[in-house]
Amino acid sequence: MLQRQSRDPAAQGAALPMAHNDSRSFLNLSQLVLSAGQIKPSPALKHSKITYFEVEIVDVQSKKQICIVDKVPPASTVLDVKHKFHKACPQWYPSRVGLQLEHNGPFLKDSISIQSLAVSSIITLYFTDLGQQVGWTTFFLTEYTGPLLIYLLFYIRLSTIYDQVESRKNFRHPVVHLACFCHCLHYIRHLLETLFVHKFSEGHTPLKNMIKGCAFYWGFTSWIAYYINHPRYTPPSFGHKQVSYAALAFLMCEAGNHFINVALAHQTNSGNRTCFPSPTYNPFTWLFLLVSCPNYTYEAGSWISFTVMTQTLPVGVFAFLMVIQMSLWAQKKHKLYLKRFYPEVRRKAAMIPIIF
């Protein structure tokens, strides 16, 4: 019994270290397996699945496929698709391309994301040739330079326009010189604002629109300038008072139009489009309290004042047409303002309080 007891502790003492070593080995092996199991995917595998879209361009009239723009990334815009389409079909540059999601739908804006249009990996867009395009800056510079030069040609009384003998005989009334100054001031202001105040997007307009605009402005300027600078032109009925008050109103409307355009341009440049433009310390901007499009109000006031100052039928007809056109533009903008700034615009008129 003593021997058995003496051997048992020795045997147990030898077995304990062996069991302890086996457990440590097992623990190390487990940690090795666990650490090896956390395998990270390689970057190539992680980014290997990228979704691309195929854009099918179909002619809106014939419904025939023109081309397929493939491998379009989801972050691409309609403008990116137009550039890819231009590479496939060089005869249609991006500004000439009009794309529609539906056959009779509106043209898609260049900034729209392709991913927002996708229902599947294949997107069908309808193509319309918008014709030859011109930039907005070119459009307005051409439209406003013509009247400025045309009026000056009539003012100097070219021999091809008026009889030189009659021109030398008849005395020019001071209103003729004042009218030339006011007319030139109006279009010089437009030209300077086009270059330095207005910020046009990279959009374009059809060349035919510029031709129609030039025909309207240049044609009416020729008619107006011919009568005002004619040797037989008669001054206004109420003489100096009528001319002075009308000229003062014209200059005030020109100043008001400029300050309103500056205020609108400042709002656009600062990126603050969340609220309707508010009047400043400048009294000319206080018209924002009454109407939503005060620039059109001042523009109409300029031509009405010019009509009273010169008292000629061509200016009256031109002013009447301008008031109608600007009232339509103002009502269209007023509806957009109501959607964006309803609480601030709902009590305002579009262009003229109560009337428009």
mmCIF file of C-alpha atoms in Angstrom:
data_model
loop_
_atom_site.group_PDB
_atom_site.id
_atom_site.type_symbol
_atom_site.label_atom_id
_atom_site.label_comp_id
_atom_site.label_asym_id
_atom_site.label_seq_id
_atom_site.Cartn_x
_atom_site.Cartn_y
_atom_site.Cartn_z
ATOM 1 C CA MET A 1 0.000 0.000 0.000
ATOM 2 C CA LEU A 2 2.843 2.350 0.822
ATOM 3 C CA GLN A 3 4.571 1.629 -2.425
ATOM 4 C CA ARG A 4 1.380 2.214 -4.395
ATOM 5 C CA GLN A 5 0.868 5.527 -2.657
ATOM 6 C CA SER A 6 4.504 6.492 -3.247
ATOM 7 C CA ARG A 7 4.234 5.736 -6.953
ATOM 8 C CA ASP A 8 0.893 7.388 -7.538
ATOM 9 C CA PRO A 9 2.020 10.939 -6.684
ATOM 10 C CA ALA A 10 5.059 10.549 -8.934
ATOM 11 C CA ALA A 11 2.944 9.304 -11.773
ATOM 12 C CA GLN A 12 0.471 12.147 -11.289
ATOM 13 C CA GLY A 13 3.299 14.702 -11.110
ATOM 14 C CA ALA A 14 4.583 13.560 -14.500
ATOM 15 C CA ALA A 15 1.150 13.571 -16.135
ATOM 16 C CA LEU A 16 0.242 17.184 -15.135
ATOM 17 C CA PRO A 17 3.012 18.897 -17.126
ATOM 18 C CA MET A 18 2.207 16.837 -20.198
ATOM 19 C CA ALA A 19 -1.482 17.827 -20.051
ATOM 20 C CA HIS A 20 -0.525 21.484 -19.560
ATOM 21 C CA ASN A 21 1.711 21.417 -22.629
ATOM 22 C CA ASP A 22 -1.001 19.759 -24.726
ATOM 23 C CA SER A 23 -3.547 22.475 -23.763
ATOM 24 C CA ARG A 24 -1.095 25.261 -24.648
ATOM 25 C CA SER A 25 -0.367 23.673 -28.003
ATOM 26 C CA PHE A 26 -4.070 23.333 -28.718
ATOM 27 C CA LEU A 27 -4.666 26.994 -27.793
ATOM 28 C CA ASN A 28 -1.860 28.177 -30.068
ATOM 29 C CA LEU A 29 -3.179 26.028 -32.897
ATOM 30 C CA SER A 30 -6.706 27.454 -32.421
ATOM 31 C CA GLN A 31 -5.428 31.036 -32.513
ATOM 32 C CA LEU A 32 -3.462 30.266 -35.662
ATOM 33 C CA VAL A 33 -6.526 28.812 -37.356
ATOM 34 C CA LEU A 34 -8.731 31.730 -36.297
ATOM 35 C CA SER A 35 -6.234 34.333 -37.477
ATOM 36 C CA ALA A 36 -5.838 32.510 -40.763
ATOM 37 C CA GLY A 37 -9.611 32.370 -41.194
ATOM 38 C CA GLN A 38 -9.988 36.165 -41.279
ATOM 39 C CA ILE A 39 -9.056 36.457 -44.910
ATOM 40 C CA LYS A 40 -9.590 39.995 -46.365
ATOM 41 C CA PRO A 41 -10.730 40.238 -49.950
ATOM 42 C CA SER A 42 -8.194 41.741 -52.292
ATOM 43 C CA PRO A 43 -8.969 45.155 -53.796
ATOM 44 C CA ALA A 44 -9.336 43.609 -57.222
ATOM 45 C CA LEU A 45 -12.106 41.332 -56.042
ATOM 46 C CA LYS A 46 -13.787 44.018 -54.003
ATOM 47 C CA HIS A 47 -14.182 46.367 -57.009
ATOM 48 C CA SER A 48 -14.559 43.814 -59.741
ATOM 49 C CA LYS A 49 -18.359 44.093 -59.904
ATOM 50 C CA ILE A 50 -19.121 47.553 -61.351
ATOM 51 C CA THR A 51 -22.521 48.230 -62.953
ATOM 52 C CA TYR A 52 -22.582 49.985 -66.306
ATOM 53 C CA PHE A 53 -25.554 51.100 -68.351
ATOM 54 C CA GLU A 54 -26.201 50.851 -72.052
ATOM 55 C CA VAL A 55 -27.997 53.838 -73.555
ATOM 56 C CA GLU A 56 -29.887 53.185 -76.759
ATOM 57 C CA ILE A 57 -30.368 56.332 -78.878
ATOM 58 C CA VAL A 58 -33.498 56.137 -81.053
ATOM 59 C CA ASP A 59 -34.654 58.676 -83.639
ATOM 60 C CA VAL A 60 -37.864 60.297 -82.417
ATOM 61 C CA GLN A 61 -39.426 60.389 -85.893
ATOM 62 C CA SER A 62 -38.487 57.084 -87.539
ATOM 63 C CA LYS A 63 -38.154 55.132 -84.253
ATOM 64 C CA LYS A 64 -34.980 53.591 -85.700
ATOM 65 C CA GLN A 65 -31.929 52.957 -83.573
ATOM 66 C CA ILE A 66 -29.111 55.420 -84.268
ATOM 67 C CA CYS A 67 -26.460 53.975 -81.960
ATOM 68 C CA ILE A 68 -25.828 52.403 -78.567
ATOM 69 C CA VAL A 69 -23.675 54.197 -76.032
ATOM 70 C CA ASP A 70 -22.206 51.428 -73.895
ATOM 71 C CA LYS A 71 -20.271 51.349 -70.621
ATOM 72 C CA VAL A 72 -21.951 54.410 -69.154
ATOM 73 C CA PRO A 73 -21.092 54.710 -65.423
ATOM 74 C CA PRO A 74 -23.994 55.274 -62.994
ATOM 75 C CA ALA A 75 -22.610 58.679 -61.979
ATOM 76 C CA SER A 76 -22.757 59.975 -65.564
ATOM 77 C CA THR A 77 -25.131 62.739 -66.599
ATOM 78 C CA VAL A 78 -27.162 63.346 -69.734
ATOM 79 C CA LEU A 79 -24.424 65.728 -70.901
ATOM 80 C CA ASP A 80 -21.878 62.907 -70.634
ATOM 81 C CA VAL A 81 -24.095 60.743 -72.820
ATOM 82 C CA LYS A 82 -24.339 63.590 -75.358
ATOM 83 C CA HIS A 83 -20.566 63.789 -75.537
ATOM 84 C CA LYS A 84 -20.281 60.023 -76.088
ATOM 85 C CA PHE A 85 -23.039 60.237 -78.699
ATOM 86 C CA HIS A 86 -21.118 63.035 -80.433
ATOM 87 C CA LYS A 87 -18.042 60.776 -80.661
ATOM 88 C CA ALA A 88 -20.141 58.092 -82.331
ATOM 89 C CA CYS A 89 -21.981 60.588 -84.575
ATOM 90 C CA PRO A 90 -19.732 63.662 -85.087
ATOM 91 C CA GLN A 91 -22.364 65.524 -87.153
ATOM 92 C CA TRP A 92 -24.423 66.181 -83.993
ATOM 93 C CA TYR A 93 -22.507 68.154 -81.382
ATOM 94 C CA PRO A 94 -23.817 68.100 -77.776
ATOM 95 C CA SER A 95 -25.669 71.455 -77.803
ATOM 96 C CA ARG A 96 -27.593 70.328 -80.888
ATOM 97 C CA VAL A 97 -28.758 67.060 -79.320
ATOM 98 C CA GLY A 98 -32.138 66.884 -77.596
ATOM 99 C CA LEU A 99 -32.836 63.702 -75.611
ATOM 100 C CA GLN A 100 -36.206 62.589 -74.282
ATOM 101 C CA LEU A 101 -37.093 59.721 -72.009
ATOM 102 C CA GLU A 102 -40.505 59.382 -73.662
ATOM 103 C CA HIS A 103 -41.573 59.961 -77.234
ATOM 104 C CA ASN A 104 -43.553 63.133 -76.479
ATOM 105 C CA GLY A 105 -41.865 63.976 -73.198
ATOM 106 C CA PRO A 106 -39.820 67.067 -72.298
ATOM 107 C CA PHE A 107 -36.162 67.342 -73.177
ATOM 108 C CA LEU A 108 -33.893 66.081 -70.418
ATOM 109 C CA LYS A 109 -31.641 68.609 -68.697
ATOM 110 C CA ASP A 110 -27.894 68.068 -69.042
ATOM 111 C CA SER A 111 -27.441 67.811 -65.278
ATOM 112 C CA ILE A 112 -29.809 64.844 -64.812
ATOM 113 C CA SER A 113 -28.099 61.668 -63.606
ATOM 114 C CA ILE A 114 -28.352 58.604 -65.828
ATOM 115 C CA GLN A 115 -28.897 56.386 -62.799
ATOM 116 C CA SER A 116 -32.081 58.314 -61.954
ATOM 117 C CA LEU A 117 -33.514 57.398 -65.376
ATOM 118 C CA ALA A 118 -32.631 53.709 -65.252
ATOM 119 C CA VAL A 119 -35.225 50.999 -64.792
ATOM 120 C CA SER A 120 -32.888 48.303 -66.098
ATOM 121 C CA SER A 121 -29.334 48.188 -67.413
ATOM 122 C CA ILE A 122 -30.559 49.332 -70.847
ATOM 123 C CA ILE A 123 -31.957 52.882 -71.173
ATOM 124 C CA THR A 124 -33.748 54.048 -74.306
ATOM 125 C CA LEU A 125 -33.595 57.776 -75.116
ATOM 126 C CA TYR A 126 -35.273 59.524 -78.047
ATOM 127 C CA PHE A 127 -33.117 61.859 -80.124
ATOM 128 C CA THR A 128 -34.218 65.149 -81.695
ATOM 129 C CA ASP A 129 -31.993 67.375 -83.787
ATOM 130 C CA LEU A 130 -32.387 70.851 -82.259
ATOM 131 C CA GLY A 131 -30.703 72.539 -85.202
ATOM 132 C CA GLN A 132 -27.761 74.919 -85.179
ATOM 133 C CA GLN A 133 -27.259 76.467 -81.741
ATOM 134 C CA VAL A 134 -25.737 79.680 -80.378
ATOM 135 C CA GLY A 135 -24.696 80.590 -76.846
ATOM 136 C CA TRP A 136 -26.807 82.946 -74.756
ATOM 137 C CA THR A 137 -24.060 85.562 -74.535
ATOM 138 C CA THR A 138 -23.729 85.630 -78.320
ATOM 139 C CA PHE A 139 -27.508 85.780 -78.604
ATOM 140 C CA PHE A 140 -27.911 88.893 -76.445
ATOM 141 C CA LEU A 141 -24.804 90.694 -77.682
ATOM 142 C CA THR A 142 -25.984 90.327 -81.274
ATOM 143 C CA GLU A 143 -29.557 91.289 -80.425
ATOM 144 C CA TYR A 144 -28.556 94.489 -78.546
ATOM 145 C CA THR A 145 -25.624 95.655 -80.686
ATOM 146 C CA GLY A 146 -27.835 95.986 -83.774
ATOM 147 C CA PRO A 147 -30.258 98.609 -82.358
ATOM 148 C CA LEU A 148 -27.376 100.663 -80.980
ATOM 149 C CA LEU A 149 -25.622 100.929 -84.352
ATOM 150 C CA ILE A 150 -28.774 101.215 -86.442
ATOM 151 C CA TYR A 151 -30.099 104.159 -84.435
ATOM 152 C CA LEU A 152 -26.786 106.022 -84.780
ATOM 153 C CA LEU A 153 -26.885 105.571 -88.571
ATOM 154 C CA PHE A 154 -30.256 107.313 -88.675
ATOM 155 C CA TYR A 155 -29.138 109.944 -86.177
ATOM 156 C CA ILE A 156 -26.278 111.135 -88.385
ATOM 157 C CA ARG A 157 -28.805 111.368 -91.246
ATOM 158 C CA LEU A 158 -27.059 109.453 -93.991
ATOM 159 C CA SER A 159 -27.631 110.772 -97.493
ATOM 160 C CA THR A 160 -28.978 107.371 -98.512
ATOM 161 C CA ILE A 161 -31.776 107.717 -95.930
ATOM 162 C CA TYR A 162 -32.757 111.406 -95.856
ATOM 163 C CA ASP A 163 -32.582 114.268 -98.306
ATOM 164 C CA GLN A 164 -29.457 116.245 -97.452
ATOM 165 C CA VAL A 165 -30.855 119.627 -98.499
ATOM 166 C CA GLU A 166 -33.902 119.152 -96.267
ATOM 167 C CA SER A 167 -31.732 117.904 -93.430
ATOM 168 C CA ARG A 168 -29.602 121.062 -93.470
ATOM 169 C CA LYS A 169 -32.602 123.368 -93.645
ATOM 170 C CA ASN A 170 -34.621 122.032 -90.742
ATOM 171 C CA PHE A 171 -33.471 122.659 -87.188
ATOM 172 C CA ARG A 172 -33.163 119.663 -84.877
ATOM 173 C CA HIS A 173 -35.281 119.934 -81.758
ATOM 174 C CA PRO A 174 -33.397 119.160 -78.495
ATOM 175 C CA VAL A 175 -35.637 116.132 -77.937
ATOM 176 C CA VAL A 176 -34.018 114.478 -80.969
ATOM 177 C CA HIS A 177 -30.598 114.598 -79.281
ATOM 178 C CA LEU A 178 -32.087 113.551 -75.947
ATOM 179 C CA ALA A 179 -33.856 110.611 -77.572
ATOM 180 C CA CYS A 180 -30.580 109.454 -79.143
ATOM 181 C CA PHE A 181 -28.848 109.659 -75.774
ATOM 182 C CA CYS A 182 -31.607 107.708 -74.001
ATOM 183 C CA HIS A 183 -31.857 105.048 -76.709
ATOM 184 C CA CYS A 184 -28.088 104.473 -76.742
ATOM 185 C CA LEU A 185 -27.984 104.444 -72.933
ATOM 186 C CA HIS A 186 -30.664 101.738 -72.857
ATOM 187 C CA TYR A 187 -28.802 99.340 -75.154
ATOM 188 C CA ILE A 188 -25.342 100.114 -73.761
ATOM 189 C CA ARG A 189 -26.711 99.151 -70.333
ATOM 190 C CA HIS A 190 -28.016 95.887 -71.788
ATOM 191 C CA LEU A 191 -24.653 95.124 -73.396
ATOM 192 C CA LEU A 192 -22.647 95.864 -70.240
ATOM 193 C CA GLU A 193 -25.013 93.790 -68.093
ATOM 194 C CA THR A 194 -24.721 90.912 -70.554
ATOM 195 C CA LEU A 195 -20.936 90.993 -70.216
ATOM 196 C CA PHE A 196 -20.484 91.781 -66.526
ATOM 197 C CA VAL A 197 -23.725 91.236 -64.568
ATOM 198 C CA HIS A 198 -25.728 88.349 -65.966
ATOM 199 C CA LYS A 199 -24.319 84.859 -65.508
ATOM 200 C CA PHE A 200 -25.607 82.583 -68.218
ATOM 201 C CA SER A 201 -25.497 78.820 -67.996
ATOM 202 C CA GLU A 202 -23.711 76.807 -70.624
ATOM 203 C CA GLY A 203 -27.018 76.282 -72.352
ATOM 204 C CA HIS A 204 -27.716 77.229 -75.934
ATOM 205 C CA THR A 205 -30.644 78.376 -77.999
ATOM 206 C CA PRO A 206 -31.510 77.624 -81.646
ATOM 207 C CA LEU A 207 -30.049 80.010 -84.198
ATOM 208 C CA LYS A 208 -33.538 80.667 -85.552
ATOM 209 C CA ASN A 209 -34.515 82.235 -82.216
ATOM 210 C CA MET A 210 -31.652 84.711 -82.501
ATOM 211 C CA ILE A 211 -32.675 85.546 -86.064
ATOM 212 C CA LYS A 212 -36.268 86.213 -84.964
ATOM 213 C CA GLY A 213 -35.118 88.341 -82.029
ATOM 214 C CA CYS A 214 -32.770 90.372 -84.198
ATOM 215 C CA ALA A 215 -35.458 90.871 -86.831
ATOM 216 C CA PHE A 216 -37.840 92.187 -84.161
ATOM 217 C CA TYR A 217 -35.420 94.565 -82.400
ATOM 218 C CA TRP A 218 -33.514 95.702 -85.473
ATOM 219 C CA GLY A 219 -36.673 96.212 -87.524
ATOM 220 C CA PHE A 220 -38.447 98.274 -84.867
ATOM 221 C CA THR A 221 -35.283 100.302 -84.218
ATOM 222 C CA SER A 222 -35.116 101.229 -87.899
ATOM 223 C CA TRP A 223 -38.768 102.306 -87.871
ATOM 224 C CA ILE A 224 -38.392 104.288 -84.618
ATOM 225 C CA ALA A 225 -35.112 105.960 -85.595
ATOM 226 C CA TYR A 226 -36.411 106.929 -89.037
ATOM 227 C CA TYR A 227 -39.320 108.937 -87.585
ATOM 228 C CA ILE A 228 -37.499 110.548 -84.645
ATOM 229 C CA ASN A 229 -34.511 111.656 -86.741
ATOM 230 C CA HIS A 230 -36.538 112.711 -89.766
ATOM 231 C CA PRO A 231 -36.027 116.351 -90.815
ATOM 232 C CA ARG A 232 -39.792 116.942 -90.539
ATOM 233 C CA TYR A 233 -40.119 115.465 -87.052
ATOM 234 C CA THR A 234 -42.369 117.566 -84.815
ATOM 235 C CA PRO A 235 -41.703 117.838 -81.047
ATOM 236 C CA PRO A 236 -44.190 116.677 -78.384
ATOM 237 C CA SER A 237 -47.422 118.598 -77.886
ATOM 238 C CA PHE A 238 -46.711 119.829 -74.346
ATOM 239 C CA GLY A 239 -43.195 120.916 -75.132
ATOM 240 C CA HIS A 240 -40.392 121.116 -72.608
ATOM 241 C CA LYS A 241 -42.398 119.866 -69.595
ATOM 242 C CA GLN A 242 -43.501 116.687 -71.330
ATOM 243 C CA VAL A 243 -39.975 115.938 -72.511
ATOM 244 C CA SER A 244 -38.362 116.694 -69.126
ATOM 245 C CA TYR A 245 -40.719 114.624 -66.987
ATOM 246 C CA ALA A 246 -40.669 111.720 -69.425
ATOM 247 C CA ALA A 247 -36.847 111.797 -69.623
ATOM 248 C CA LEU A 248 -36.605 111.831 -65.819
ATOM 249 C CA ALA A 249 -38.968 108.828 -65.598
ATOM 250 C CA PHE A 250 -36.931 107.046 -68.277
ATOM 251 C CA LEU A 251 -33.654 107.526 -66.388
ATOM 252 C CA MET A 252 -35.224 106.356 -63.122
ATOM 253 C CA CYS A 253 -36.562 103.214 -64.789
ATOM 254 C CA GLU A 254 -33.164 102.515 -66.344
ATOM 255 C CA ALA A 255 -31.466 102.879 -62.961
ATOM 256 C CA GLY A 256 -34.097 100.689 -61.285
ATOM 257 C CA ASN A 257 -33.737 97.992 -63.933
ATOM 258 C CA HIS A 258 -29.972 97.929 -63.451
ATOM 259 C CA PHE A 259 -30.128 97.668 -59.650
ATOM 260 C CA ILE A 260 -32.727 94.886 -59.836
ATOM 261 C CA ASN A 261 -30.545 92.924 -62.264
ATOM 262 C CA VAL A 262 -27.557 93.380 -59.964
ATOM 263 C CA ALA A 263 -29.605 92.139 -56.991
ATOM 264 C CA LEU A 264 -30.776 89.059 -58.903
ATOM 265 C CA ALA A 265 -27.240 88.336 -60.119
ATOM 266 C CA HIS A 266 -25.891 88.675 -56.577
ATOM 267 C CA GLN A 267 -28.435 86.140 -55.342
ATOM 268 C CA THR A 268 -27.410 83.708 -58.085
ATOM 269 C CA ASN A 269 -23.669 84.148 -57.516
ATOM 270 C CA SER A 270 -23.952 83.776 -53.744
ATOM 271 C CA GLY A 271 -25.936 80.538 -54.145
ATOM 272 C CA ASN A 272 -28.729 81.808 -51.893
ATOM 273 C CA ARG A 273 -31.717 80.513 -53.836
ATOM 274 C CA THR A 274 -33.737 79.342 -50.865
ATOM 275 C CA CYS A 275 -35.564 82.644 -50.366
ATOM 276 C CA PHE A 276 -37.055 85.303 -52.584
ATOM 277 C CA PRO A 277 -34.871 88.429 -53.128
ATOM 278 C CA SER A 278 -35.605 90.980 -50.439
ATOM 279 C CA PRO A 279 -35.353 94.768 -50.768
ATOM 280 C CA THR A 280 -32.141 96.423 -49.600
ATOM 281 C CA TYR A 281 -31.318 99.973 -48.512
ATOM 282 C CA ASN A 282 -31.452 100.907 -52.225
ATOM 283 C CA PRO A 283 -34.907 102.475 -52.882
ATOM 284 C CA PHE A 284 -34.989 101.045 -56.397
ATOM 285 C CA THR A 285 -35.149 97.520 -54.932
ATOM 286 C CA TRP A 286 -38.218 98.320 -52.825
ATOM 287 C CA LEU A 287 -40.365 97.310 -55.783
ATOM 288 C CA PHE A 288 -39.709 93.714 -54.677
ATOM 289 C CA LEU A 289 -42.345 94.393 -51.987
ATOM 290 C CA LEU A 290 -45.076 94.742 -54.628
ATOM 291 C CA VAL A 291 -44.136 92.591 -57.619
ATOM 292 C CA SER A 292 -42.120 89.437 -58.185
ATOM 293 C CA CYS A 293 -40.525 90.608 -61.474
ATOM 294 C CA PRO A 294 -39.602 94.284 -60.970
ATOM 295 C CA ASN A 295 -37.008 94.160 -63.774
ATOM 296 C CA TYR A 296 -39.865 93.783 -66.263
ATOM 297 C CA THR A 297 -41.760 96.585 -64.531
ATOM 298 C CA TYR A 298 -38.839 98.959 -64.980
ATOM 299 C CA GLU A 299 -38.275 97.812 -68.571
ATOM 300 C CA ALA A 300 -41.899 98.532 -69.444
ATOM 301 C CA GLY A 301 -41.631 101.899 -67.685
ATOM 302 C CA SER A 302 -38.585 102.818 -69.778
ATOM 303 C CA TRP A 303 -40.390 102.275 -73.070
ATOM 304 C CA ILE A 304 -43.586 103.980 -71.933
ATOM 305 C CA SER A 305 -41.521 106.989 -70.825
ATOM 306 C CA PHE A 306 -39.656 106.980 -74.146
ATOM 307 C CA THR A 307 -42.998 106.965 -75.952
ATOM 308 C CA VAL A 308 -44.225 109.999 -74.005
ATOM 309 C CA MET A 309 -40.915 111.807 -74.490
ATOM 310 C CA THR A 310 -40.784 111.377 -78.283
ATOM 311 C CA GLN A 311 -44.551 111.174 -78.962
ATOM 312 C CA THR A 312 -44.191 108.965 -82.037
ATOM 313 C CA LEU A 313 -46.398 106.115 -83.240
ATOM 314 C CA PRO A 314 -43.588 103.558 -83.864
ATOM 315 C CA VAL A 315 -42.332 103.890 -80.278
ATOM 316 C CA GLY A 316 -45.904 103.506 -78.971
ATOM 317 C CA VAL A 317 -46.450 100.307 -80.969
ATOM 318 C CA PHE A 318 -43.101 98.906 -79.828
ATOM 319 C CA ALA A 319 -43.821 99.785 -76.175
ATOM 320 C CA PHE A 320 -47.259 98.145 -76.394
ATOM 321 C CA LEU A 321 -45.798 94.901 -77.776
ATOM 322 C CA MET A 322 -43.014 94.927 -75.196
ATOM 323 C CA VAL A 323 -45.485 95.331 -72.310
ATOM 324 C CA ILE A 324 -47.517 92.358 -73.581
ATOM 325 C CA GLN A 325 -44.441 90.172 -74.056
ATOM 326 C CA MET A 326 -42.932 91.047 -70.694
ATOM 327 C CA SER A 327 -46.228 90.482 -68.918
ATOM 328 C CA LEU A 328 -46.273 86.940 -70.331
ATOM 329 C CA TRP A 329 -42.686 86.362 -69.190
ATOM 330 C CA ALA A 330 -43.505 87.811 -65.777
ATOM 331 C CA GLN A 331 -46.554 85.580 -65.294
ATOM 332 C CA LYS A 332 -44.503 82.522 -66.238
ATOM 333 C CA LYS A 333 -41.774 83.432 -63.732
ATOM 334 C CA HIS A 334 -44.369 84.299 -61.105
ATOM 335 C CA LYS A 335 -45.774 80.766 -61.295
ATOM 336 C CA LEU A 336 -42.288 79.338 -60.754
ATOM 337 C CA TYR A 337 -41.736 81.679 -57.813
ATOM 338 C CA LEU A 338 -45.033 80.565 -56.273
ATOM 339 C CA LYS A 339 -43.800 76.975 -56.284
ATOM 340 C CA ARG A 340 -40.440 77.840 -54.738
ATOM 341 C CA PHE A 341 -41.223 80.828 -52.477
ATOM 342 C CA TYR A 342 -44.968 80.554 -51.855
ATOM 343 C CA PRO A 343 -45.234 82.358 -48.486
ATOM 344 C CA GLU A 344 -43.148 85.302 -49.718
ATOM 345 C CA VAL A 345 -44.637 85.695 -53.201
ATOM 346 C CA ARG A 346 -48.308 84.828 -52.724
ATOM 347 C CA ARG A 347 -49.350 88.452 -52.012
ATOM 348 C CA LYS A 348 -47.289 89.979 -54.845
ATOM 349 C CA ALA A 349 -48.305 90.738 -58.419
ATOM 350 C CA ALA A 350 -46.283 89.461 -61.342
ATOM 351 C CA MET A 351 -45.252 92.720 -63.025
ATOM 352 C CA ILE A 352 -47.695 95.567 -62.392
ATOM 353 C CA PRO A 353 -49.666 95.686 -59.104
ATOM 354 C CA ILE A 354 -53.384 94.784 -59.471
ATOM 355 C CA ILE A 355 -53.220 94.625 -63.299
ATOM 356 C CA PHE A 356 -50.660 91.821 -63.829
#
